[in-house]
Amino acid sequence: MKAIPRYESALMSMSPSEASTRAEQLRSELHRHNHLYYVEARQEISDAEFDALLRELQQIEAQFPDLLTPDSPTQRVGGAPIEGFTQIKHTVPMMSLDNTYSEQELVAFFQRLQKSLGRERIPCVIEPKVDGVAISIRYENGVLKHGATRGDGQTGDDVTHNLKTIKSLPLRLPKEAPQNFEVRGEVFMTKANFAKLNEEREGAGEARFANPRNSTAGTLKLLDPKTVAKRPLDIVFYGLADVTGIAIESQSEMHRLLQTAGLRKADLIWHKDSAEGLLEAIRELDEKRRSLPYETDGAVIKVDAFLDQRELGSTSKAPRWAIAYKYQPEQAETKLLSMDIQVGRTGALTPVARLTPVFLSGSTVSNATLHNFEEIERKDIRVGDTVVIEKAGEIIPAVVMVKKELRTGEEQPIQPPTHCPICDTAVHRDEEQVVIRCPNPSCPEVVKRRLEHFVCRGAMDISGLGESVVAQLVEAKLVKDAADLYQLNELLLARLERMGTKSIDNLLKALEVSKQQDPWRLVFGLGILHVGAGGARKLLEHFGSIDAIASASVEELTQCPDIGAIVAPSIHAWFHDEANLTLLQRLRSAGLTFVQRAVQATSDRLKGTTWVITGTLSQERESMADIIRSHGGKVSGSVSGKTSFLLAGDEAGSKLDNATKLGVKIVTEPEFRDMIGG
Ligand code: IVH
């Protein structure tokens, strides 16, 4: 389909037939994005872009009511339920909210309230709009009965098992709380957990999630709660449904009820009763929201008193007593100077935009992702274009749109590559035709990426082998795989630029030392698709040696904790590939460690204690964890009531905050060294 311009509306001058074509185009585009978002848990356009398309369609349908079809995306609330989950019917439908990006429209909303209720002052509450996934949870006789996603607003997917992995979610309510109700909230992944998950996915050769909401939706959709538990989710609540028999009369009273029930409510709440007050609150929230642990994309403004809410009523989709005020994502305009293609470890070719440097959300940006070539075509992005880039939270900036009105005619269209820009092998497209890959396992760029991964800190941790040395080794044809690294000698290394005797000596020593690395590091370093550092550790804990992993059946592999239905076949296939087996054999001959050594008990000074590690320390986290274990301590990934100590290095983040809140003792590295006897 031809790319359709966004943020543009030539509505006023549209003929009925133009309007009909445009409406059809918008409907099919919106359906496609809805499906991507709700069913595939991914996103190609920002929320603001989606809203702009939806609004344009609403405007057309308002002006040409004949064009309104019952299946129009403007007529539905959510997305289609996912196959594979049982469906749950919501006792009260889950509605959506009208939203606005303008302060003026927010004032108009308040004026409508004043008019309808015939009063000047109308008490409202303002809460952050948490950018996660809407959930409805039912408690019966004080026990969590089930929880479901919004689905189409009437019926959602039963995700109870996945919700039960959320530590802050009570499975049983305290006696003093009402025992039967349905409660509505938002499931989210904290920014810190999101960053960690993406790091792990990158390590396992998997695609990064674009934002915390996508990763939350993707996580809730998983059928295996074991995997879900490894991706910590959290929840905040903002509303009640089915309040029969519960004596509450306002949103503020509901906040108190949530407190009594031990259900987490919004971290920031304002009470205002005038239009000026609302504006004050949304501006304050904009200043504070970046320090919240979760991503927020706006504020939700609700009339406080249920009596007023009932009087105002609802339309078929949204209540008249509430509105979402959304913050504009931070954007900047700049020039697209050129497009480069990055070749990844799996051969994936990713287009990257080189930009005239521009300041955006606290940093200077000169590169942005173009996602994939389909996206370039859909948005009609050309070299020389003035483009709008956007950065939401800590996400890599992306090109969101082209300023076509600024074109001079000199702009050059971008063609998807037919051959790898590095080795000239004809490219492969995946089934959905989105990812273009270089299929050549000897492509020098693929080889470099694989070697960089093999030697990186989280894998074999071989210092002295930075990007430039790896590049030189590959270009000089001295190394084409990991086993070749162990054939290097002084003579060969002396051929490289800027390699003095000292660097050569250090590198050869580092390679020698790496032969003693734990075998899980080797398994991780091999870059088996879907096997991250955590998975590799579990494999060795379970099987004890690389040979045992290699000879395990898919079924035996799934017996290993954390190895599920997707990872097991990937491991099995890797160990049944001739070329991989030859590589393993050569690594074995070079003297690398294939059998797991038991952790040597050094002392029992830390016996009975549970530790969480955070921030930058003198050694990497896993090595610190091994030290703790060798002194009899336990190591856990997150701070809870059971944590005895937090070992905190520099730039400690949310774990430090949590530990402080829970009164967990915080220990610096020197203090820790003292505790274990230096
Ligand atoms: S109140 C009748 N409060 O935003 C719907 N919603 O576009 C009442 N959301 O579906 C919703 N934070 O998933 C409300 N503090 C908050 C919220 C919130 C996030 C989500 C929710 C809702 C969507 C509306």
PDB file of N, CA and C in Angstrom, residues 75-144:
ATOM      1  N   GLN A  75     -14.944   2.494  16.401  1.00  0.00           N
ATOM      2  CA  GLN A  75     -16.084   1.930  17.129  1.00  0.00           C
ATOM      3  C   GLN A  75     -15.689   0.881  18.149  1.00  0.00           C
ATOM      4  N   ARG A  76     -14.416   0.596  18.228  1.00  0.00           N
ATOM      5  CA  ARG A  76     -14.040  -0.424  19.197  1.00  0.00           C
ATOM      6  C   ARG A  76     -13.041   0.113  20.202  1.00  0.00           C
ATOM      7  N   VAL A  77     -12.979  -0.629  21.296  1.00  0.00           N
ATOM      8  CA  VAL A  77     -12.184  -0.123  22.400  1.00  0.00           C
ATOM      9  C   VAL A  77     -10.768  -0.667  22.381  1.00  0.00           C
ATOM     10  N   GLY A  78     -10.638  -1.964  22.178  1.00  0.00           N
ATOM     11  CA  GLY A  78      -9.290  -2.539  22.314  1.00  0.00           C
ATOM     12  C   GLY A  78      -8.915  -3.380  21.131  1.00  0.00           C
ATOM     13  N   GLY A  79      -8.181  -4.444  21.368  1.00  0.00           N
ATOM     14  CA  GLY A  79      -7.738  -5.308  20.281  1.00  0.00           C
ATOM     15  C   GLY A  79      -8.389  -6.664  20.398  1.00  0.00           C
ATOM     16  N   ALA A  80      -8.106  -7.507  19.426  1.00  0.00           N
ATOM     17  CA  ALA A  80      -8.686  -8.851  19.441  1.00  0.00           C
ATOM     18  C   ALA A  80      -7.988  -9.707  20.482  1.00  0.00           C
ATOM     19  N   PRO A  81      -8.747 -10.606  21.180  1.00  0.00           N
ATOM     20  CA  PRO A  81      -8.088 -11.483  22.152  1.00  0.00           C
ATOM     21  C   PRO A  81      -7.111 -12.430  21.455  1.00  0.00           C
ATOM     22  N   ILE A  82      -6.109 -12.861  22.191  1.00  0.00           N
ATOM     23  CA  ILE A  82      -5.079 -13.724  21.631  1.00  0.00           C
ATOM     24  C   ILE A  82      -5.568 -15.170  21.668  1.00  0.00           C
ATOM     25  N   GLU A  83      -5.332 -15.889  20.592  1.00  0.00           N
ATOM     26  CA  GLU A  83      -5.709 -17.302  20.611  1.00  0.00           C
ATOM     27  C   GLU A  83      -4.781 -18.029  21.562  1.00  0.00           C
ATOM     28  N   GLY A  84      -5.301 -19.053  22.218  1.00  0.00           N
ATOM     29  CA  GLY A  84      -4.429 -19.807  23.119  1.00  0.00           C
ATOM     30  C   GLY A  84      -4.719 -19.463  24.570  1.00  0.00           C
ATOM     31  N   PHE A  85      -5.505 -18.431  24.817  1.00  0.00           N
ATOM     32  CA  PHE A  85      -5.889 -18.098  26.186  1.00  0.00           C
ATOM     33  C   PHE A  85      -7.397 -18.315  26.339  1.00  0.00           C
ATOM     34  N   THR A  86      -7.819 -18.675  27.552  1.00  0.00           N
ATOM     35  CA  THR A  86      -9.247 -18.754  27.833  1.00  0.00           C
ATOM     36  C   THR A  86      -9.759 -17.323  27.919  1.00  0.00           C
ATOM     37  N   GLN A  87     -11.018 -17.139  27.568  1.00  0.00           N
ATOM     38  CA  GLN A  87     -11.591 -15.795  27.596  1.00  0.00           C
ATOM     39  C   GLN A  87     -12.369 -15.567  28.893  1.00  0.00           C
ATOM     40  N   ILE A  88     -12.311 -14.340  29.369  1.00  0.00           N
ATOM     41  CA  ILE A  88     -13.102 -13.991  30.556  1.00  0.00           C
ATOM     42  C   ILE A  88     -13.969 -12.789  30.204  1.00  0.00           C
ATOM     43  N   LYS A  89     -15.251 -12.891  30.561  1.00  0.00           N
ATOM     44  CA  LYS A  89     -16.136 -11.755  30.284  1.00  0.00           C
ATOM     45  C   LYS A  89     -16.054 -10.789  31.460  1.00  0.00           C
ATOM     46  N   HIS A  90     -15.796  -9.512  31.166  1.00  0.00           N
ATOM     47  CA  HIS A  90     -15.723  -8.525  32.245  1.00  0.00           C
ATOM     48  C   HIS A  90     -17.123  -8.265  32.799  1.00  0.00           C
ATOM     49  N   THR A  91     -17.254  -8.178  34.131  1.00  0.00           N
ATOM     50  CA  THR A  91     -18.571  -7.919  34.732  1.00  0.00           C
ATOM     51  C   THR A  91     -19.097  -6.573  34.246  1.00  0.00           C
ATOM     52  N   VAL A  92     -18.200  -5.597  34.220  1.00  0.00           N
ATOM     53  CA  VAL A  92     -18.537  -4.275  33.700  1.00  0.00           C
ATOM     54  C   VAL A  92     -17.551  -4.048  32.551  1.00  0.00           C
ATOM     55  N   PRO A  93     -18.030  -3.593  31.377  1.00  0.00           N
ATOM     56  CA  PRO A  93     -17.084  -3.446  30.257  1.00  0.00           C
ATOM     57  C   PRO A  93     -15.898  -2.551  30.624  1.00  0.00           C
ATOM     58  N   MET A  94     -14.750  -2.839  30.010  1.00  0.00           N
ATOM     59  CA  MET A  94     -13.574  -1.981  30.230  1.00  0.00           C
ATOM     60  C   MET A  94     -13.575  -0.939  29.124  1.00  0.00           C
ATOM     61  N   MET A  95     -13.858   0.279  29.508  1.00  0.00           N
ATOM     62  CA  MET A  95     -13.951   1.339  28.507  1.00  0.00           C
ATOM     63  C   MET A  95     -12.588   1.962  28.264  1.00  0.00           C
ATOM     64  N   SER A  96     -12.514   2.762  27.219  1.00  0.00           N
ATOM     65  CA  SER A  96     -11.264   3.508  27.033  1.00  0.00           C
ATOM     66  C   SER A  96     -11.530   4.957  27.427  1.00  0.00           C
ATOM     67  N   LEU A  97     -10.575   5.802  27.241  1.00  0.00           N
ATOM     68  CA  LEU A  97     -10.729   7.204  27.633  1.00  0.00           C
ATOM     69  C   LEU A  97     -10.602   8.090  26.408  1.00  0.00           C
ATOM     70  N   ASP A  98     -11.352   9.168  26.386  1.00  0.00           N
ATOM     71  CA  ASP A  98     -11.086  10.180  25.367  1.00  0.00           C
ATOM     72  C   ASP A  98      -9.750  10.787  25.711  1.00  0.00           C
ATOM     73  N   ASN A  99      -9.016  11.193  24.693  1.00  0.00           N
ATOM     74  CA  ASN A  99      -7.749  11.830  25.054  1.00  0.00           C
ATOM     75  C   ASN A  99      -7.477  13.100  24.273  1.00  0.00           C
ATOM     76  N   THR A 100      -6.605  13.894  24.824  1.00  0.00           N
ATOM     77  CA  THR A 100      -6.236  15.139  24.162  1.00  0.00           C
ATOM     78  C   THR A 100      -4.761  15.435  24.396  1.00  0.00           C
ATOM     79  N   TYR A 101      -4.191  16.174  23.464  1.00  0.00           N
ATOM     80  CA  TYR A 101      -2.808  16.619  23.628  1.00  0.00           C
ATOM     81  C   TYR A 101      -2.767  18.118  23.917  1.00  0.00           C
ATOM     82  N   SER A 102      -3.953  18.749  24.034  1.00  0.00           N
ATOM     83  CA  SER A 102      -3.921  20.210  24.154  1.00  0.00           C
ATOM     84  C   SER A 102      -4.516  20.691  25.474  1.00  0.00           C
ATOM     85  N   GLU A 103      -3.858  21.675  26.059  1.00  0.00           N
ATOM     86  CA  GLU A 103      -4.330  22.246  27.326  1.00  0.00           C
ATOM     87  C   GLU A 103      -5.697  22.904  27.127  1.00  0.00           C
ATOM     88  N   GLN A 104      -5.848  23.500  25.939  1.00  0.00           N
ATOM     89  CA  GLN A 104      -7.108  24.166  25.617  1.00  0.00           C
ATOM     90  C   GLN A 104      -8.277  23.178  25.667  1.00  0.00           C
ATOM     91  N   GLU A 105      -8.051  22.008  25.094  1.00  0.00           N
ATOM     92  CA  GLU A 105      -9.114  20.998  25.098  1.00  0.00           C
ATOM     93  C   GLU A 105      -9.392  20.477  26.503  1.00  0.00           C
ATOM     94  N   LEU A 106      -8.355  20.501  27.342  1.00  0.00           N
ATOM     95  CA  LEU A 106      -8.544  20.070  28.721  1.00  0.00           C
ATOM     96  C   LEU A 106      -9.444  21.077  29.446  1.00  0.00           C
ATOM     97  N   VAL A 107      -9.197  22.369  29.176  1.00  0.00           N
ATOM     98  CA  VAL A 107     -10.035  23.414  29.774  1.00  0.00           C
ATOM     99  C   VAL A 107     -11.471  23.263  29.264  1.00  0.00           C
ATOM    100  N   ALA A 108     -11.605  22.961  27.964  1.00  0.00           N
ATOM    101  CA  ALA A 108     -12.944  22.779  27.386  1.00  0.00           C
ATOM    102  C   ALA A 108     -13.656  21.601  28.060  1.00  0.00           C
ATOM    103  N   PHE A 109     -12.892  20.543  28.358  1.00  0.00           N
ATOM    104  CA  PHE A 109     -13.463  19.382  29.062  1.00  0.00           C
ATOM    105  C   PHE A 109     -14.022  19.824  30.407  1.00  0.00           C
ATOM    106  N   PHE A 110     -13.243  20.641  31.138  1.00  0.00           N
ATOM    107  CA  PHE A 110     -13.691  21.082  32.462  1.00  0.00           C
ATOM    108  C   PHE A 110     -14.939  21.972  32.344  1.00  0.00           C
ATOM    109  N   GLN A 111     -14.933  22.810  31.298  1.00  0.00           N
ATOM    110  CA  GLN A 111     -16.103  23.680  31.110  1.00  0.00           C
ATOM    111  C   GLN A 111     -17.361  22.854  30.828  1.00  0.00           C
ATOM    112  N   ARG A 112     -17.178  21.756  30.094  1.00  0.00           N
ATOM    113  CA  ARG A 112     -18.331  20.866  29.837  1.00  0.00           C
ATOM    114  C   ARG A 112     -18.851  20.286  31.151  1.00  0.00           C
ATOM    115  N   LEU A 113     -17.902  19.921  32.042  1.00  0.00           N
ATOM    116  CA  LEU A 113     -18.311  19.387  33.355  1.00  0.00           C
ATOM    117  C   LEU A 113     -19.121  20.432  34.101  1.00  0.00           C
ATOM    118  N   GLN A 114     -18.602  21.680  34.096  1.00  0.00           N
ATOM    119  CA  GLN A 114     -19.283  22.763  34.824  1.00  0.00           C
ATOM    120  C   GLN A 114     -20.697  22.954  34.306  1.00  0.00           C
ATOM    121  N   LYS A 115     -20.796  22.923  32.967  1.00  0.00           N
ATOM    122  CA  LYS A 115     -22.100  23.146  32.348  1.00  0.00           C
ATOM    123  C   LYS A 115     -23.064  22.005  32.702  1.00  0.00           C
ATOM    124  N   SER A 116     -22.604  20.782  32.543  1.00  0.00           N
ATOM    125  CA  SER A 116     -23.491  19.639  32.800  1.00  0.00           C
ATOM    126  C   SER A 116     -23.909  19.560  34.256  1.00  0.00           C
ATOM    127  N   LEU A 117     -22.983  19.866  35.165  1.00  0.00           N
ATOM    128  CA  LEU A 117     -23.308  19.720  36.588  1.00  0.00           C
ATOM    129  C   LEU A 117     -23.865  21.014  37.185  1.00  0.00           C
ATOM    130  N   GLY A 118     -23.772  22.121  36.405  1.00  0.00           N
ATOM    131  CA  GLY A 118     -24.314  23.403  36.854  1.00  0.00           C
ATOM    132  C   GLY A 118     -23.614  23.949  38.084  1.00  0.00           C
ATOM    133  N   ARG A 119     -22.292  23.698  38.187  1.00  0.00           N
ATOM    134  CA  ARG A 119     -21.518  24.194  39.332  1.00  0.00           C
ATOM    135  C   ARG A 119     -20.191  24.738  38.859  1.00  0.00           C
ATOM    136  N   GLU A 120     -19.618  25.626  39.664  1.00  0.00           N
ATOM    137  CA  GLU A 120     -18.329  26.238  39.335  1.00  0.00           C
ATOM    138  C   GLU A 120     -17.182  25.282  39.672  1.00  0.00           C
ATOM    139  N   ARG A 121     -17.216  24.792  40.903  1.00  0.00           N
ATOM    140  CA  ARG A 121     -16.118  23.953  41.423  1.00  0.00           C
ATOM    141  C   ARG A 121     -16.489  22.478  41.309  1.00  0.00           C
ATOM    142  N   ILE A 122     -15.659  21.725  40.675  1.00  0.00           N
ATOM    143  CA  ILE A 122     -15.922  20.283  40.572  1.00  0.00           C
ATOM    144  C   ILE A 122     -14.671  19.517  40.991  1.00  0.00           C
ATOM    145  N   PRO A 123     -14.710  18.885  42.171  1.00  0.00           N
ATOM    146  CA  PRO A 123     -13.526  18.168  42.636  1.00  0.00           C
ATOM    147  C   PRO A 123     -13.132  17.048  41.659  1.00  0.00           C
ATOM    148  N   CYS A 124     -11.857  17.080  41.249  1.00  0.00           N
ATOM    149  CA  CYS A 124     -11.327  16.052  40.338  1.00  0.00           C
ATOM    150  C   CYS A 124     -10.063  15.461  40.948  1.00  0.00           C
ATOM    151  N   VAL A 125      -9.743  14.238  40.540  1.00  0.00           N
ATOM    152  CA  VAL A 125      -8.429  13.699  40.905  1.00  0.00           C
ATOM    153  C   VAL A 125      -7.614  13.541  39.639  1.00  0.00           C
ATOM    154  N   ILE A 126      -6.309  13.727  39.791  1.00  0.00           N
ATOM    155  CA  ILE A 126      -5.403  13.608  38.649  1.00  0.00           C
ATOM    156  C   ILE A 126      -4.351  12.564  39.006  1.00  0.00           C
ATOM    157  N   GLU A 127      -4.224  11.566  38.143  1.00  0.00           N
ATOM    158  CA  GLU A 127      -3.241  10.491  38.380  1.00  0.00           C
ATOM    159  C   GLU A 127      -2.344  10.366  37.156  1.00  0.00           C
ATOM    160  N   PRO A 128      -1.150   9.819  37.323  1.00  0.00           N
ATOM    161  CA  PRO A 128      -0.320   9.567  36.144  1.00  0.00           C
ATOM    162  C   PRO A 128      -0.989   8.527  35.256  1.00  0.00           C
ATOM    163  N   LYS A 129      -0.842   8.669  33.965  1.00  0.00           N
ATOM    164  CA  LYS A 129      -1.320   7.635  33.044  1.00  0.00           C
ATOM    165  C   LYS A 129      -0.152   6.692  32.793  1.00  0.00           C
ATOM    166  N   VAL A 130      -0.225   5.554  33.450  1.00  0.00           N
ATOM    167  CA  VAL A 130       0.869   4.586  33.372  1.00  0.00           C
ATOM    168  C   VAL A 130       0.832   3.918  32.004  1.00  0.00           C
ATOM    169  N   ASP A 131       1.981   3.853  31.358  1.00  0.00           N
ATOM    170  CA  ASP A 131       2.021   3.313  30.006  1.00  0.00           C
ATOM    171  C   ASP A 131       2.315   1.820  30.064  1.00  0.00           C
ATOM    172  N   GLY A 132       1.265   1.067  30.297  1.00  0.00           N
ATOM    173  CA  GLY A 132       1.430  -0.384  30.383  1.00  0.00           C
ATOM    174  C   GLY A 132       0.272  -1.077  29.705  1.00  0.00           C
ATOM    175  N   VAL A 133      -0.222  -2.123  30.338  1.00  0.00           N
ATOM    176  CA  VAL A 133      -1.314  -2.893  29.751  1.00  0.00           C
ATOM    177  C   VAL A 133      -2.464  -2.942  30.761  1.00  0.00           C
ATOM    178  N   ALA A 134      -3.675  -2.593  30.315  1.00  0.00           N
ATOM    179  CA  ALA A 134      -4.831  -2.553  31.213  1.00  0.00           C
ATOM    180  C   ALA A 134      -5.243  -3.964  31.635  1.00  0.00           C
ATOM    181  N   ILE A 135      -5.596  -4.092  32.919  1.00  0.00           N
ATOM    182  CA  ILE A 135      -5.917  -5.400  33.489  1.00  0.00           C
ATOM    183  C   ILE A 135      -7.129  -5.266  34.392  1.00  0.00           C
ATOM    184  N   SER A 136      -7.967  -6.298  34.422  1.00  0.00           N
ATOM    185  CA  SER A 136      -9.077  -6.324  35.361  1.00  0.00           C
ATOM    186  C   SER A 136      -8.918  -7.570  36.226  1.00  0.00           C
ATOM    187  N   ILE A 137      -8.973  -7.386  37.541  1.00  0.00           N
ATOM    188  CA  ILE A 137      -8.750  -8.520  38.441  1.00  0.00           C
ATOM    189  C   ILE A 137      -9.958  -8.699  39.353  1.00  0.00           C
ATOM    190  N   ARG A 138     -10.392  -9.953  39.502  1.00  0.00           N
ATOM    191  CA  ARG A 138     -11.564 -10.215  40.329  1.00  0.00           C
ATOM    192  C   ARG A 138     -11.152 -10.914  41.621  1.00  0.00           C
ATOM    193  N   TYR A 139     -11.576 -10.335  42.751  1.00  0.00           N
ATOM    194  CA  TYR A 139     -11.395 -11.001  44.046  1.00  0.00           C
ATOM    195  C   TYR A 139     -12.741 -11.545  44.494  1.00  0.00           C
ATOM    196  N   GLU A 140     -12.774 -12.793  44.933  1.00  0.00           N
ATOM    197  CA  GLU A 140     -14.011 -13.363  45.484  1.00  0.00           C
ATOM    198  C   GLU A 140     -13.699 -13.981  46.832  1.00  0.00           C
ATOM    199  N   ASN A 141     -14.494 -13.664  47.828  1.00  0.00           N
ATOM    200  CA  ASN A 141     -14.253 -14.098  49.212  1.00  0.00           C
ATOM    201  C   ASN A 141     -12.810 -13.811  49.626  1.00  0.00           C
ATOM    202  N   GLY A 142     -12.321 -12.673  49.176  1.00  0.00           N
ATOM    203  CA  GLY A 142     -10.984 -12.243  49.587  1.00  0.00           C
ATOM    204  C   GLY A 142      -9.842 -12.903  48.835  1.00  0.00           C
ATOM    205  N   VAL A 143     -10.173 -13.769  47.882  1.00  0.00           N
ATOM    206  CA  VAL A 143      -9.109 -14.490  47.179  1.00  0.00           C
ATOM    207  C   VAL A 143      -9.067 -14.049  45.718  1.00  0.00           C
ATOM    208  N   LEU A 144      -7.861 -13.899  45.179  1.00  0.00           N
ATOM    209  CA  LEU A 144      -7.728 -13.525  43.772  1.00  0.00           C
ATOM    210  C   LEU A 144      -8.285 -14.659  42.915  1.00  0.00           C
TER     211      LEU A 144
END
